[in-house]
């Protein structure tokens, strides 16, 4: 089964989230109260290694295990990023958990989180239903977009647009 | 060996290893790190709907992500049962004082048990923390195009301006709840 390796990566991620206390409601409160460096250090150092990893992939032109050229999708900036991001923040502070930790709580024995996961699914579902009526105004001009596009030069811009459209 | 692993892990162990997930998933199969999309997959897989956002989404193509979250559950189980996880041992004393003032007394686990328990689910407080909170996480992550993994870690690693805006949004929302609304919820 070719997806089995992702079970292993997920397991590793679940251990890191739990042992790193990132799934702790108390740690999230501590973060939003600026009373410890723990969460800032955790996320900040994750971003640094993620960035270095991506740079290494670009620099050495590494391919994926199945021989594909690595492709990164740019993140589109639209009105929803601001509104949705803020709504997400409200939920993050209340539940003390973002989606990864929501799942981790099932393993850590906090059973009520099954309700929270179902609510989160419902939230996603309601978004899907309301999507045609919600503002998604583009907040970047084309010049800015070019700047944030991440593919290497040989990639066709049309392909990127198509992929971004499918992903969002 | 196990005794060392059972100690609390500082942020500079967990954080960099979480960041390694980004290149690891790219190299393993050109996969982009992000968890909240699994909620959309679940909707597409479970709920029969005509909404294009779910109907036109090929959730099976992203099934690796479902294996990944199954792994998260197993990893959390393993940490809690064998590696001494499942608690927050060195929480800041200031945070303990402030949360105690709200009425929280039990700091032994990962969540305040006074709030996150089955019998509290049908109270206004329990509904806001467990049900409404979850709804906002699911709605906001999809409307915003990602969560902490997809925007804060993956997006910032790619130096994406949109992800920076999203993270600022996460903080605006989180600070509002923590500093303005929290006192009214206890």
Tab-separated table of C-alpha atoms in Angstrom:
chain	number	residue	atom	x	y	z
A	1	UNK	CA	0.000	0.000	0.000
A	2	UNK	CA	1.711	3.117	-1.243
A	3	UNK	CA	0.148	5.462	1.292
A	4	UNK	CA	1.407	3.501	4.278
A	5	UNK	CA	4.460	5.712	4.661
A	6	UNK	CA	2.166	8.653	5.411
A	7	UNK	CA	0.752	6.721	8.357
A	8	UNK	CA	4.276	6.616	9.721
A	9	UNK	CA	4.880	10.343	9.095
A	10	UNK	CA	1.550	11.119	10.737
A	11	UNK	CA	2.511	8.999	13.716
A	12	UNK	CA	5.737	10.943	14.077
A	13	UNK	CA	3.819	14.227	13.779
A	14	UNK	CA	1.298	13.045	16.397
A	15	UNK	CA	4.115	12.227	18.827
A	16	UNK	CA	5.718	15.643	18.226
A	17	UNK	CA	2.420	17.489	18.729
A	18	UNK	CA	1.684	15.629	21.949
A	19	UNK	CA	5.166	15.569	23.478
A	20	UNK	CA	5.733	19.153	22.313
A	21	UNK	CA	2.527	20.064	24.241
A	22	UNK	CA	1.253	21.907	21.190
A	23	UNK	CA	-2.105	20.191	21.681
A	24	UNK	CA	-2.407	21.616	25.195
A	25	UNK	CA	-5.273	24.104	25.637
A	26	UNK	CA	-3.199	25.657	28.414
A	27	UNK	CA	-0.220	26.210	26.108
A	28	UNK	CA	-2.433	27.985	23.565
A	29	UNK	CA	-3.739	30.250	26.332
A	30	UNK	CA	-0.167	30.885	27.438
A	31	UNK	CA	0.687	31.840	23.848
A	32	UNK	CA	-2.247	34.249	23.436
A	33	UNK	CA	-1.337	35.787	26.817
A	34	UNK	CA	2.329	36.191	25.735
A	35	UNK	CA	3.481	34.424	28.896
A	36	UNK	CA	5.887	31.881	27.478
A	37	UNK	CA	8.179	31.481	24.516
A	38	UNK	CA	7.266	27.806	24.108
A	39	UNK	CA	4.700	28.044	21.259
A	40	UNK	CA	6.560	30.862	19.495
A	41	UNK	CA	9.779	28.865	19.653
A	42	UNK	CA	8.016	25.732	18.457
A	43	UNK	CA	6.244	27.270	15.451
A	44	UNK	CA	9.137	29.633	14.677
A	45	UNK	CA	11.740	26.861	14.586
A	46	UNK	CA	9.366	24.706	12.513
A	47	UNK	CA	9.117	27.511	9.952
A	48	UNK	CA	12.903	27.884	9.857
A	49	UNK	CA	13.529	24.172	9.192
A	50	UNK	CA	10.645	24.059	6.713
A	51	UNK	CA	12.145	27.024	4.874
A	52	UNK	CA	15.629	25.491	4.847
A	53	UNK	CA	14.189	22.204	3.597
A	54	UNK	CA	12.417	23.917	0.709
A	55	UNK	CA	15.557	25.889	-0.147
A	56	UNK	CA	17.575	22.658	-0.178
A	57	UNK	CA	15.028	21.034	-2.515
A	58	UNK	CA	15.241	24.022	-4.885
A	59	UNK	CA	19.013	24.318	-4.668
A	60	UNK	CA	19.785	20.627	-5.254
A	61	UNK	CA	16.787	20.146	-7.586
A	62	UNK	CA	15.755	17.052	-5.644
A	63	UNK	CA	12.878	15.035	-7.005
A	64	UNK	CA	10.237	13.193	-5.036
A	65	UNK	CA	10.626	9.462	-4.320
A	66	UNK	CA	8.397	8.631	-7.320
A	67	UNK	CA	10.519	10.798	-9.618
A	68	UNK	CA	8.253	13.853	-9.888
A	69	UNK	CA	9.628	17.365	-9.915
A	70	UNK	CA	8.646	18.969	-6.597
A	71	UNK	CA	5.896	21.538	-7.083
A	72	UNK	CA	4.739	24.085	-4.549
A	73	UNK	CA	1.386	25.790	-4.791
A	74	UNK	CA	1.351	29.510	-4.023
A	75	UNK	CA	-1.134	30.650	-1.378
A	76	UNK	CA	-3.691	32.979	-2.908
A	77	UNK	CA	-4.480	36.172	-1.012
A	78	UNK	CA	-8.214	36.906	-1.118
A	79	UNK	CA	-10.705	38.479	1.279
A	80	UNK	CA	-11.389	35.063	2.798
A	81	UNK	CA	-7.824	34.726	4.039
A	82	UNK	CA	-8.386	37.719	6.337
A	83	UNK	CA	-11.958	36.906	7.428
A	84	UNK	CA	-11.505	33.142	7.525
A	85	UNK	CA	-8.150	33.450	9.282
A	86	UNK	CA	-9.723	35.588	12.000
A	87	UNK	CA	-12.665	33.191	12.438
A	88	UNK	CA	-10.169	30.331	12.648
A	89	UNK	CA	-8.306	32.238	15.388
A	90	UNK	CA	-11.524	32.535	17.413
A	91	UNK	CA	-11.981	28.775	17.172
A	92	UNK	CA	-8.325	28.049	17.930
A	93	UNK	CA	-8.451	30.026	21.188
A	94	UNK	CA	-11.745	28.406	22.258
A	95	UNK	CA	-10.884	24.776	21.525
A	96	UNK	CA	-7.158	25.228	22.192
A	97	UNK	CA	-6.652	23.092	19.109
A	98	UNK	CA	-6.128	23.544	15.414
A	99	UNK	CA	-6.979	20.636	13.089
A	100	UNK	CA	-3.848	18.502	13.756
A	101	UNK	CA	-4.340	18.665	17.534
A	102	UNK	CA	-8.089	17.994	17.141
A	103	UNK	CA	-7.213	14.557	15.806
A	104	UNK	CA	-4.404	14.110	18.346
A	105	UNK	CA	-6.871	14.588	21.205
A	106	UNK	CA	-8.662	11.414	20.147
A	107	UNK	CA	-5.440	9.481	20.708
A	108	UNK	CA	-4.581	11.306	23.914
A	109	UNK	CA	-7.876	10.214	25.424
A	110	UNK	CA	-9.903	13.442	25.403
A	111	UNK	CA	-13.060	11.854	24.007
A	112	UNK	CA	-15.199	14.995	23.796
A	113	UNK	CA	-13.027	16.098	20.877
A	114	UNK	CA	-14.975	13.752	18.632
A	115	UNK	CA	-17.797	16.309	18.984
A	116	UNK	CA	-15.399	19.146	18.160
A	117	UNK	CA	-14.131	17.299	15.072
A	118	UNK	CA	-17.692	16.712	13.851
A	119	UNK	CA	-18.401	20.425	14.440
A	120	UNK	CA	-15.289	21.317	12.472
A	121	UNK	CA	-16.469	19.085	9.614
A	122	UNK	CA	-19.840	20.789	9.793
A	123	UNK	CA	-18.109	24.194	9.691
A	124	UNK	CA	-16.236	23.131	6.567
A	125	UNK	CA	-19.478	21.811	5.093
A	126	UNK	CA	-21.358	25.058	5.757
A	127	UNK	CA	-18.465	26.953	4.165
A	128	UNK	CA	-18.780	24.742	1.088
A	129	UNK	CA	-22.492	25.498	0.843
A	130	UNK	CA	-22.077	29.254	1.366
A	131	UNK	CA	-18.952	29.528	-0.774
A	132	UNK	CA	-20.708	30.978	-3.858
A	133	UNK	CA	-22.172	33.789	-1.715
A	134	UNK	CA	-19.096	34.683	0.352
A	135	UNK	CA	-16.599	37.365	-0.705
A	136	UNK	CA	-13.384	35.954	-2.201
A	137	UNK	CA	-12.046	39.162	-3.742
A	138	UNK	CA	-8.505	38.910	-5.043
A	139	UNK	CA	-6.210	41.139	-2.966
A	140	UNK	CA	-3.026	40.819	-5.004
A	141	UNK	CA	-2.198	42.334	-8.366
A	142	UNK	CA	-0.475	40.230	-11.000
A	143	UNK	CA	2.928	41.733	-10.345
A	144	UNK	CA	2.747	40.790	-6.668
A	145	UNK	CA	1.552	37.332	-7.625
A	146	UNK	CA	4.578	36.708	-9.818
A	147	UNK	CA	6.731	37.547	-6.827
A	148	UNK	CA	5.089	34.908	-4.685
A	149	UNK	CA	4.913	32.189	-7.305
A	150	UNK	CA	7.188	29.382	-6.332
A	151	UNK	CA	7.606	27.158	-9.316
A	152	UNK	CA	10.870	27.015	-11.164
A	153	UNK	CA	11.110	28.947	-14.455
A	154	UNK	CA	10.362	26.027	-16.721
A	155	UNK	CA	6.876	25.567	-15.270
A	156	UNK	CA	4.006	26.845	-17.299
A	157	UNK	CA	2.061	29.598	-15.522
A	158	UNK	CA	-1.193	28.225	-16.917
A	159	UNK	CA	-0.567	24.925	-15.175
A	160	UNK	CA	-0.084	26.793	-11.900
A	161	UNK	CA	-3.338	28.697	-12.298
A	162	UNK	CA	-5.147	25.475	-13.064
A	163	UNK	CA	-3.645	23.743	-10.023
A	164	UNK	CA	-4.405	26.661	-7.722
A	165	UNK	CA	-7.978	26.720	-8.979
A	166	UNK	CA	-8.401	23.024	-8.293
A	167	UNK	CA	-6.876	23.241	-4.843
A	168	UNK	CA	-9.026	26.119	-3.595
B	1	UNK	CA	16.368	5.443	26.714
B	2	UNK	CA	12.631	5.372	27.307
B	3	UNK	CA	13.142	7.325	30.517
B	4	UNK	CA	14.800	10.154	28.596
B	5	UNK	CA	11.975	10.186	26.032
B	6	UNK	CA	9.405	10.329	28.830
B	7	UNK	CA	10.782	13.678	30.011
B	8	UNK	CA	9.054	16.808	28.643
B	9	UNK	CA	10.433	17.766	25.221
B	10	UNK	CA	11.563	21.394	24.855
B	11	UNK	CA	10.307	23.408	21.889
B	12	UNK	CA	13.693	23.247	20.156
B	13	UNK	CA	13.315	19.474	19.788
B	14	UNK	CA	9.688	19.311	18.591
B	15	UNK	CA	9.591	22.507	16.503
B	16	UNK	CA	12.468	21.757	14.103
B	17	UNK	CA	11.270	18.163	13.655
B	18	UNK	CA	7.757	19.359	12.803
B	19	UNK	CA	9.313	21.730	10.261
B	20	UNK	CA	11.072	18.760	8.667
B	21	UNK	CA	7.621	17.389	7.785
B	22	UNK	CA	7.493	19.999	5.001
B	23	UNK	CA	10.474	18.725	2.928
B	24	UNK	CA	9.846	15.137	4.044
B	25	UNK	CA	6.323	15.061	2.570
B	26	UNK	CA	7.483	16.830	-0.599
B	27	UNK	CA	10.271	14.324	-1.102
B	28	UNK	CA	8.168	11.318	-0.172
B	29	UNK	CA	5.579	11.971	-2.854
B	30	UNK	CA	5.244	15.674	-3.739
B	31	UNK	CA	2.691	16.144	-0.923
B	32	UNK	CA	2.020	19.557	0.588
B	33	UNK	CA	1.787	19.667	4.348
B	34	UNK	CA	-1.677	20.735	5.552
B	35	UNK	CA	-4.202	19.092	7.854
B	36	UNK	CA	-7.450	21.042	7.565
B	37	UNK	CA	-8.122	19.796	4.013
B	38	UNK	CA	-8.959	16.419	5.571
B	39	UNK	CA	-12.170	18.007	6.891
B	40	UNK	CA	-13.184	18.775	3.316
B	41	UNK	CA	-12.252	15.239	2.293
B	42	UNK	CA	-14.404	13.829	5.067
B	43	UNK	CA	-17.362	15.955	3.905
B	44	UNK	CA	-16.928	14.832	0.290
B	45	UNK	CA	-16.634	11.202	1.347
B	46	UNK	CA	-19.477	11.071	3.870
B	47	UNK	CA	-22.121	13.691	3.070
B	48	UNK	CA	-24.115	13.338	-0.161
B	49	UNK	CA	-24.415	16.885	-1.486
B	50	UNK	CA	-24.815	18.820	-4.696
B	51	UNK	CA	-22.474	21.585	-3.530
B	52	UNK	CA	-19.695	21.798	-6.121
B	53	UNK	CA	-17.067	22.413	-3.445
B	54	UNK	CA	-17.507	18.788	-2.333
B	55	UNK	CA	-19.019	17.046	-5.344
B	56	UNK	CA	-16.270	18.162	-7.748
B	57	UNK	CA	-13.489	17.405	-5.296
B	58	UNK	CA	-11.552	14.214	-5.949
B	59	UNK	CA	-10.994	13.351	-2.291
B	60	UNK	CA	-9.583	9.940	-3.100
B	61	UNK	CA	-6.646	11.599	-4.870
B	62	UNK	CA	-5.654	13.119	-1.517
B	63	UNK	CA	-6.210	9.980	0.500
B	64	UNK	CA	-2.612	10.073	1.725
B	65	UNK	CA	-3.778	12.847	4.059
B	66	UNK	CA	-6.300	10.523	5.703
B	67	UNK	CA	-3.490	8.060	6.422
B	68	UNK	CA	-1.536	10.978	7.856
B	69	UNK	CA	-4.293	11.933	10.324
B	70	UNK	CA	-4.793	8.277	11.281
B	71	UNK	CA	-1.082	8.381	12.109
B	72	UNK	CA	-1.601	11.506	14.240
B	73	UNK	CA	-4.182	9.660	16.356
B	74	UNK	CA	-1.821	6.690	16.788
B	75	UNK	CA	1.120	8.967	17.564
B	76	UNK	CA	-0.846	10.799	20.253
B	77	UNK	CA	-1.970	7.453	21.706
B	78	UNK	CA	1.612	6.194	21.773
B	79	UNK	CA	2.897	9.401	23.407
B	80	UNK	CA	0.226	9.369	26.069
B	81	UNK	CA	0.492	5.664	26.891
B	82	UNK	CA	4.231	5.086	26.601
B	83	UNK	CA	6.130	8.360	26.381
B	84	UNK	CA	4.700	10.239	29.343
B	85	UNK	CA	2.811	12.760	27.181
B	86	UNK	CA	-0.681	14.075	27.770
B	87	UNK	CA	0.104	16.825	30.232
B	88	UNK	CA	1.545	20.348	30.428
B	89	UNK	CA	4.103	20.106	33.235
B	90	UNK	CA	5.910	23.441	33.078
B	91	UNK	CA	3.146	25.871	32.300
B	92	UNK	CA	3.945	29.521	33.043
B	93	UNK	CA	2.951	30.459	36.591
B	94	UNK	CA	1.397	33.696	35.317
B	95	UNK	CA	-0.917	31.721	33.050
B	96	UNK	CA	-1.869	29.429	35.939
B	97	UNK	CA	-2.707	32.458	38.109
B	98	UNK	CA	-4.823	34.098	35.389
B	99	UNK	CA	-6.685	30.914	34.482
B	100	UNK	CA	-7.234	30.101	38.165
B	101	UNK	CA	-8.870	33.500	38.507
B	102	UNK	CA	-11.366	32.380	35.848
B	103	UNK	CA	-12.186	29.341	37.953
B	104	UNK	CA	-9.971	26.651	36.399
B	105	UNK	CA	-8.508	24.411	39.099
B	106	UNK	CA	-7.330	21.274	37.294
B	107	UNK	CA	-4.132	21.810	35.295
B	108	UNK	CA	-3.134	18.145	35.191
B	109	UNK	CA	-4.047	17.221	31.614
B	110	UNK	CA	-4.057	18.890	28.215
B	111	UNK	CA	-7.402	20.666	28.601
B	112	UNK	CA	-9.282	22.100	31.601
B	113	UNK	CA	-11.473	19.174	32.591
B	114	UNK	CA	-14.043	21.523	34.148
B	115	UNK	CA	-14.832	22.795	30.636
B	116	UNK	CA	-14.102	19.865	28.311
B	117	UNK	CA	-16.263	17.043	29.638
B	118	UNK	CA	-19.390	15.245	28.453
B	119	UNK	CA	-21.753	16.620	31.090
B	120	UNK	CA	-20.715	20.188	30.231
B	121	UNK	CA	-21.506	19.651	26.553
B	122	UNK	CA	-25.103	20.800	26.819
B	123	UNK	CA	-24.388	23.924	28.863
B	124	UNK	CA	-23.839	27.275	27.171
B	125	UNK	CA	-20.171	27.225	28.167
B	126	UNK	CA	-19.549	23.706	26.915
B	127	UNK	CA	-21.367	24.460	23.666
B	128	UNK	CA	-19.225	27.529	22.984
B	129	UNK	CA	-15.888	25.817	23.747
B	130	UNK	CA	-16.525	22.399	22.204
B	131	UNK	CA	-19.150	22.872	19.477
B	132	UNK	CA	-18.947	26.510	18.334
B	133	UNK	CA	-15.141	26.463	18.670
B	134	UNK	CA	-14.901	23.439	16.407
B	135	UNK	CA	-17.294	24.955	13.886
B	136	UNK	CA	-15.186	28.124	13.675
B	137	UNK	CA	-12.002	26.083	13.216
B	138	UNK	CA	-13.554	24.154	10.321
B	139	UNK	CA	-15.280	27.123	8.686
B	140	UNK	CA	-12.384	29.548	9.161
B	141	UNK	CA	-9.671	27.157	8.000
B	142	UNK	CA	-11.427	26.476	4.708
B	143	UNK	CA	-12.516	30.080	4.078
B	144	UNK	CA	-8.992	31.240	4.922
B	145	UNK	CA	-7.381	28.556	2.774
B	146	UNK	CA	-5.478	26.735	5.517
B	147	UNK	CA	-4.801	26.188	9.191
B	148	UNK	CA	-1.744	26.328	11.417
B	149	UNK	CA	-0.004	23.609	9.401
B	150	UNK	CA	-0.946	24.788	5.909
B	151	UNK	CA	-0.512	28.529	6.496
B	152	UNK	CA	1.686	29.065	9.582
B	153	UNK	CA	4.172	26.261	8.886
B	154	UNK	CA	3.920	25.366	5.174
B	155	UNK	CA	2.929	28.837	3.936
B	156	UNK	CA	5.457	30.789	5.974
B	157	UNK	CA	8.161	28.281	5.010
B	158	UNK	CA	7.351	29.207	1.398
B	159	UNK	CA	7.492	32.926	2.355
B	160	UNK	CA	3.909	33.445	1.223
B	161	UNK	CA	2.437	36.868	1.946
B	162	UNK	CA	-1.083	35.385	2.105
B	163	UNK	CA	0.017	33.038	4.878
B	164	UNK	CA	1.440	35.921	6.885
B	165	UNK	CA	-1.938	37.677	6.582
B	166	UNK	CA	-3.701	34.477	7.639
B	167	UNK	CA	-1.466	34.081	10.701
B	168	UNK	CA	-2.143	37.700	11.666
B	169	UNK	CA	-5.845	36.844	11.361
B	170	UNK	CA	-5.370	33.779	13.601
B	171	UNK	CA	-3.882	36.076	16.232
B	172	UNK	CA	-6.526	38.781	15.933
B	173	UNK	CA	-9.191	36.127	16.553
B	174	UNK	CA	-7.279	34.360	19.309
B	175	UNK	CA	-6.395	37.560	21.164
B	176	UNK	CA	-10.012	38.728	21.006
B	177	UNK	CA	-11.273	35.511	22.625
B	178	UNK	CA	-8.488	35.379	25.216
B	179	UNK	CA	-8.517	38.997	26.339
B	180	UNK	CA	-12.093	40.137	25.767
B	181	UNK	CA	-14.473	37.199	25.675
B	182	UNK	CA	-12.895	34.629	27.992
B	183	UNK	CA	-13.989	36.327	31.260
B	184	UNK	CA	-17.637	36.126	30.127
B	185	UNK	CA	-17.394	32.416	29.367
B	186	UNK	CA	-16.769	31.341	32.961
